[in-house]
Amino acid sequence: MSILHTVNKSPFERNSLESCLKFASQGASVLLMEDGVYAALAGSSAESQLKAGLGKVSIYVLGPDIKARGFHEDRLIAGIKVVDYAGFVDLAVDNDKVQAWL
Amino acid sequence: MKFAIQINEGPYQHQASDSAYFFTKNVLEKGHEVFRVFFYHDGVNNATRLTTPPQDDRHVVNRWADLAEKYELDMVVCVAAAQRRGIVDDGEAQRNRKDATNIHPRFRISGLGQLVEAAIQSDRLVVFGD
């Protein structure tokens, strides 16, 4: 059974991404959205945490939320996939459950 | 596929109501079904028809209402959360002796059972909030 985890808070504000990556099982999908997209940027102190997560789960980031915060996709950590809202819907369909880490 | 959407955050607060709106819109445009949109906690504030944002800003309440109109969405507001925050329909105004109502006609007030039913009837429950 595969789960799509959504994380919508910055790793500098809450530890929801840390909890999510700890509990997500091998092969799960994690979508970073809203302020959660800050974790996807290369060069921050959260980078090592996210890179470790990439070994276990697929990590996606919501493109419109990256753009809304004034960042370009070339700032993202390698290995993170960018999706739009339609891609978010596809992820929800392709996984058996959606778990929001609010 | 059948979706249920739960929104726990009010409009113009952070981003949850906007994210939920764009997700729901894309679900519908892809041909999936939305069984119900359930507004819970501060999410009930998405249902007041008295909202008047500046003209150059998005109108979160009307945007939900327009989507509901187009796709015949069932948009339900939690009654206990609504009472606490002063979201009132005709029935609640009468029951609690209030002198006004403020709910947008595209929304309806009902109980938490509606959320449970939506979760059971749908293939996916997607939650947006703070």
PDB file of N, CA and C in Angstrom, chain A residues 6 8-9 14 33-35 65 69 85-86 88-90 92-93 95-98 100 102, chain B residues 1 3 8 14-16 18-19 22-23 26-27 30 32 123-130:
ATOM      1  N   THR A   6       1.585  14.787   2.354  1.00  0.00           N
ATOM      2  CA  THR A   6       1.728  16.196   1.983  1.00  0.00           C
ATOM      3  C   THR A   6       2.266  16.975   3.181  1.00  0.00           C
ATOM      4  N   ASN A   8       3.047  20.940   4.331  1.00  0.00           N
ATOM      5  CA  ASN A   8       2.772  22.313   3.901  1.00  0.00           C
ATOM      6  C   ASN A   8       3.398  23.381   4.798  1.00  0.00           C
ATOM      7  N   LYS A   9       4.310  22.949   5.678  1.00  0.00           N
ATOM      8  CA  LYS A   9       4.979  23.942   6.523  1.00  0.00           C
ATOM      9  C   LYS A   9       6.491  23.915   6.311  1.00  0.00           C
ATOM     10  N   ARG A  14       8.293  24.345  11.530  1.00  0.00           N
ATOM     11  CA  ARG A  14       7.776  23.176  12.250  1.00  0.00           C
ATOM     12  C   ARG A  14       8.572  21.934  11.876  1.00  0.00           C
ATOM     13  N   MET A  33       4.417  21.382  -0.394  1.00  0.00           N
ATOM     14  CA  MET A  33       3.542  22.420  -0.936  1.00  0.00           C
ATOM     15  C   MET A  33       3.484  23.606   0.030  1.00  0.00           C
ATOM     16  N   GLU A  34       2.854  24.701  -0.399  1.00  0.00           N
ATOM     17  CA  GLU A  34       2.775  25.929   0.397  1.00  0.00           C
ATOM     18  C   GLU A  34       4.178  26.238   0.964  1.00  0.00           C
ATOM     19  N   ASP A  35       4.291  26.586   2.267  1.00  0.00           N
ATOM     20  CA  ASP A  35       5.615  26.913   2.817  1.00  0.00           C
ATOM     21  C   ASP A  35       6.538  25.691   2.897  1.00  0.00           C
ATOM     22  N   ASP A  65       3.771  26.852  -6.172  1.00  0.00           N
ATOM     23  CA  ASP A  65       4.129  27.397  -4.857  1.00  0.00           C
ATOM     24  C   ASP A  65       5.601  27.824  -4.795  1.00  0.00           C
ATOM     25  N   ARG A  69       6.731  32.046  -4.470  1.00  0.00           N
ATOM     26  CA  ARG A  69       7.681  32.544  -3.481  1.00  0.00           C
ATOM     27  C   ARG A  69       8.926  33.153  -4.129  1.00  0.00           C
ATOM     28  N   TYR A  85      -0.790  21.431 -10.155  1.00  0.00           N
ATOM     29  CA  TYR A  85      -1.962  20.922  -9.428  1.00  0.00           C
ATOM     30  C   TYR A  85      -2.528  19.660 -10.086  1.00  0.00           C
ATOM     31  N   ALA A  86      -2.467  19.601 -11.415  1.00  0.00           N
ATOM     32  CA  ALA A  86      -2.944  18.402 -12.109  1.00  0.00           C
ATOM     33  C   ALA A  86      -2.072  17.207 -11.726  1.00  0.00           C
ATOM     34  N   PHE A  88      -0.509  16.920  -8.876  1.00  0.00           N
ATOM     35  CA  PHE A  88      -0.901  16.651  -7.483  1.00  0.00           C
ATOM     36  C   PHE A  88      -2.102  15.694  -7.479  1.00  0.00           C
ATOM     37  N   VAL A  89      -3.069  15.962  -8.340  1.00  0.00           N
ATOM     38  CA  VAL A  89      -4.250  15.091  -8.436  1.00  0.00           C
ATOM     39  C   VAL A  89      -3.822  13.681  -8.866  1.00  0.00           C
ATOM     40  N   ASP A  90      -2.920  13.607  -9.866  1.00  0.00           N
ATOM     41  CA  ASP A  90      -2.449  12.295 -10.331  1.00  0.00           C
ATOM     42  C   ASP A  90      -1.751  11.526  -9.199  1.00  0.00           C
ATOM     43  N   ALA A  92      -2.391  11.798  -6.030  1.00  0.00           N
ATOM     44  CA  ALA A  92      -3.453  11.354  -5.115  1.00  0.00           C
ATOM     45  C   ALA A  92      -4.159  10.112  -5.662  1.00  0.00           C
ATOM     46  N   VAL A  93      -4.289  10.065  -6.991  1.00  0.00           N
ATOM     47  CA  VAL A  93      -4.942   8.915  -7.628  1.00  0.00           C
ATOM     48  C   VAL A  93      -4.019   7.686  -7.591  1.00  0.00           C
ATOM     49  N   ASN A  95      -1.569   6.916  -5.574  1.00  0.00           N
ATOM     50  CA  ASN A  95      -1.341   6.338  -4.245  1.00  0.00           C
ATOM     51  C   ASN A  95      -2.676   5.901  -3.646  1.00  0.00           C
ATOM     52  N   ASP A  96      -2.609   5.014  -2.641  1.00  0.00           N
ATOM     53  CA  ASP A  96      -3.854   4.478  -2.073  1.00  0.00           C
ATOM     54  C   ASP A  96      -4.487   5.422  -1.056  1.00  0.00           C
ATOM     55  N   LYS A  97      -3.640   6.249  -0.422  1.00  0.00           N
ATOM     56  CA  LYS A  97      -4.140   7.167   0.616  1.00  0.00           C
ATOM     57  C   LYS A  97      -3.358   8.468   0.549  1.00  0.00           C
ATOM     58  N   VAL A  98      -3.975   9.540   1.058  1.00  0.00           N
ATOM     59  CA  VAL A  98      -3.270  10.816   1.158  1.00  0.00           C
ATOM     60  C   VAL A  98      -3.231  11.218   2.628  1.00  0.00           C
ATOM     61  N   ALA A 100      -2.048  14.149   5.196  1.00  0.00           N
ATOM     62  CA  ALA A 100      -1.565  15.526   5.345  1.00  0.00           C
ATOM     63  C   ALA A 100      -0.890  15.683   6.708  1.00  0.00           C
ATOM     64  N   LEU A 102      -0.312  18.086   8.956  1.00  0.00           N
ATOM     65  CA  LEU A 102      -0.683  19.449   9.336  1.00  0.00           C
ATOM     66  C   LEU A 102      -0.113  19.804  10.703  1.00  0.00           C
TER      67      LEU A 102
ATOM     68  N   MET B   1     -12.528   8.563 -10.381  1.00  0.00           N
ATOM     69  CA  MET B   1     -12.320   8.310  -8.946  1.00  0.00           C
ATOM     70  C   MET B   1     -13.072   9.333  -8.109  1.00  0.00           C
ATOM     71  N   PHE B   3     -13.514  11.736  -4.843  1.00  0.00           N
ATOM     72  CA  PHE B   3     -12.724  12.468  -3.850  1.00  0.00           C
ATOM     73  C   PHE B   3     -13.613  13.124  -2.799  1.00  0.00           C
ATOM     74  N   ASN B   8      -9.629  22.930   6.780  1.00  0.00           N
ATOM     75  CA  ASN B   8      -9.613  23.300   8.207  1.00  0.00           C
ATOM     76  C   ASN B   8      -9.197  24.747   8.444  1.00  0.00           C
ATOM     77  N   HIS B  14      -3.632  31.555   5.642  1.00  0.00           N
ATOM     78  CA  HIS B  14      -2.383  31.179   4.997  1.00  0.00           C
ATOM     79  C   HIS B  14      -2.723  30.806   3.558  1.00  0.00           C
ATOM     80  N   GLN B  15      -2.631  29.523   3.244  1.00  0.00           N
ATOM     81  CA  GLN B  15      -2.831  29.178   1.825  1.00  0.00           C
ATOM     82  C   GLN B  15      -3.762  27.995   1.637  1.00  0.00           C
ATOM     83  N   ALA B  16      -4.224  27.386   2.730  1.00  0.00           N
ATOM     84  CA  ALA B  16      -4.922  26.102   2.625  1.00  0.00           C
ATOM     85  C   ALA B  16      -6.188  26.175   1.774  1.00  0.00           C
ATOM     86  N   ASP B  18      -6.823  28.248  -0.642  1.00  0.00           N
ATOM     87  CA  ASP B  18      -6.422  28.402  -2.046  1.00  0.00           C
ATOM     88  C   ASP B  18      -5.943  27.064  -2.614  1.00  0.00           C
ATOM     89  N   SER B  19      -5.090  26.375  -1.854  1.00  0.00           N
ATOM     90  CA  SER B  19      -4.582  25.072  -2.313  1.00  0.00           C
ATOM     91  C   SER B  19      -5.731  24.108  -2.545  1.00  0.00           C
ATOM     92  N   PHE B  22      -7.658  24.998  -5.795  1.00  0.00           N
ATOM     93  CA  PHE B  22      -6.996  24.613  -7.047  1.00  0.00           C
ATOM     94  C   PHE B  22      -6.924  23.092  -7.195  1.00  0.00           C
ATOM     95  N   PHE B  23      -6.748  22.389  -6.057  1.00  0.00           N
ATOM     96  CA  PHE B  23      -6.742  20.923  -6.121  1.00  0.00           C
ATOM     97  C   PHE B  23      -8.116  20.414  -6.576  1.00  0.00           C
ATOM     98  N   ASN B  26      -8.854  21.060 -10.232  1.00  0.00           N
ATOM     99  CA  ASN B  26      -8.134  20.139 -11.114  1.00  0.00           C
ATOM    100  C   ASN B  26      -8.699  18.726 -11.060  1.00  0.00           C
ATOM    101  N   VAL B  27      -9.169  18.310  -9.877  1.00  0.00           N
ATOM    102  CA  VAL B  27      -9.829  17.003  -9.744  1.00  0.00           C
ATOM    103  C   VAL B  27     -11.023  16.946 -10.706  1.00  0.00           C
ATOM    104  N   LYS B  30     -10.205  17.044 -14.457  1.00  0.00           N
ATOM    105  CA  LYS B  30      -9.670  15.773 -14.944  1.00  0.00           C
ATOM    106  C   LYS B  30     -10.763  14.715 -15.079  1.00  0.00           C
ATOM    107  N   HIS B  32     -12.722  13.534 -12.598  1.00  0.00           N
ATOM    108  CA  HIS B  32     -13.038  12.788 -11.373  1.00  0.00           C
ATOM    109  C   HIS B  32     -14.268  13.403 -10.708  1.00  0.00           C
ATOM    110  N   ASP B 123     -13.038   7.451  -2.574  1.00  0.00           N
ATOM    111  CA  ASP B 123     -11.804   6.675  -2.700  1.00  0.00           C
ATOM    112  C   ASP B 123     -10.649   7.365  -1.991  1.00  0.00           C
ATOM    113  N   ARG B 124     -10.690   8.702  -1.973  1.00  0.00           N
ATOM    114  CA  ARG B 124      -9.609   9.468  -1.327  1.00  0.00           C
ATOM    115  C   ARG B 124     -10.220  10.610  -0.513  1.00  0.00           C
ATOM    116  N   LEU B 125      -9.667  10.810   0.694  1.00  0.00           N
ATOM    117  CA  LEU B 125      -9.986  12.010   1.477  1.00  0.00           C
ATOM    118  C   LEU B 125      -8.715  12.850   1.529  1.00  0.00           C
ATOM    119  N   VAL B 126      -8.789  14.068   1.027  1.00  0.00           N
ATOM    120  CA  VAL B 126      -7.606  14.932   1.019  1.00  0.00           C
ATOM    121  C   VAL B 126      -7.871  16.123   1.932  1.00  0.00           C
ATOM    122  N   VAL B 127      -6.967  16.331   2.905  1.00  0.00           N
ATOM    123  CA  VAL B 127      -7.161  17.341   3.942  1.00  0.00           C
ATOM    124  C   VAL B 127      -6.229  18.530   3.719  1.00  0.00           C
ATOM    125  N   PHE B 128      -6.799  19.726   3.808  1.00  0.00           N
ATOM    126  CA  PHE B 128      -6.014  20.958   3.692  1.00  0.00           C
ATOM    127  C   PHE B 128      -6.204  21.769   4.962  1.00  0.00           C
ATOM    128  N   GLY B 129      -5.116  22.306   5.489  1.00  0.00           N
ATOM    129  CA  GLY B 129      -5.257  23.077   6.719  1.00  0.00           C
ATOM    130  C   GLY B 129      -3.945  23.673   7.173  1.00  0.00           C
ATOM    131  N   ASP B 130      -3.875  23.982   8.443  1.00  0.00           N
ATOM    132  CA  ASP B 130      -2.717  24.683   8.975  1.00  0.00           C
ATOM    133  C   ASP B 130      -1.763  23.753   9.715  1.00  0.00           C
TER     134      ASP B 130
END
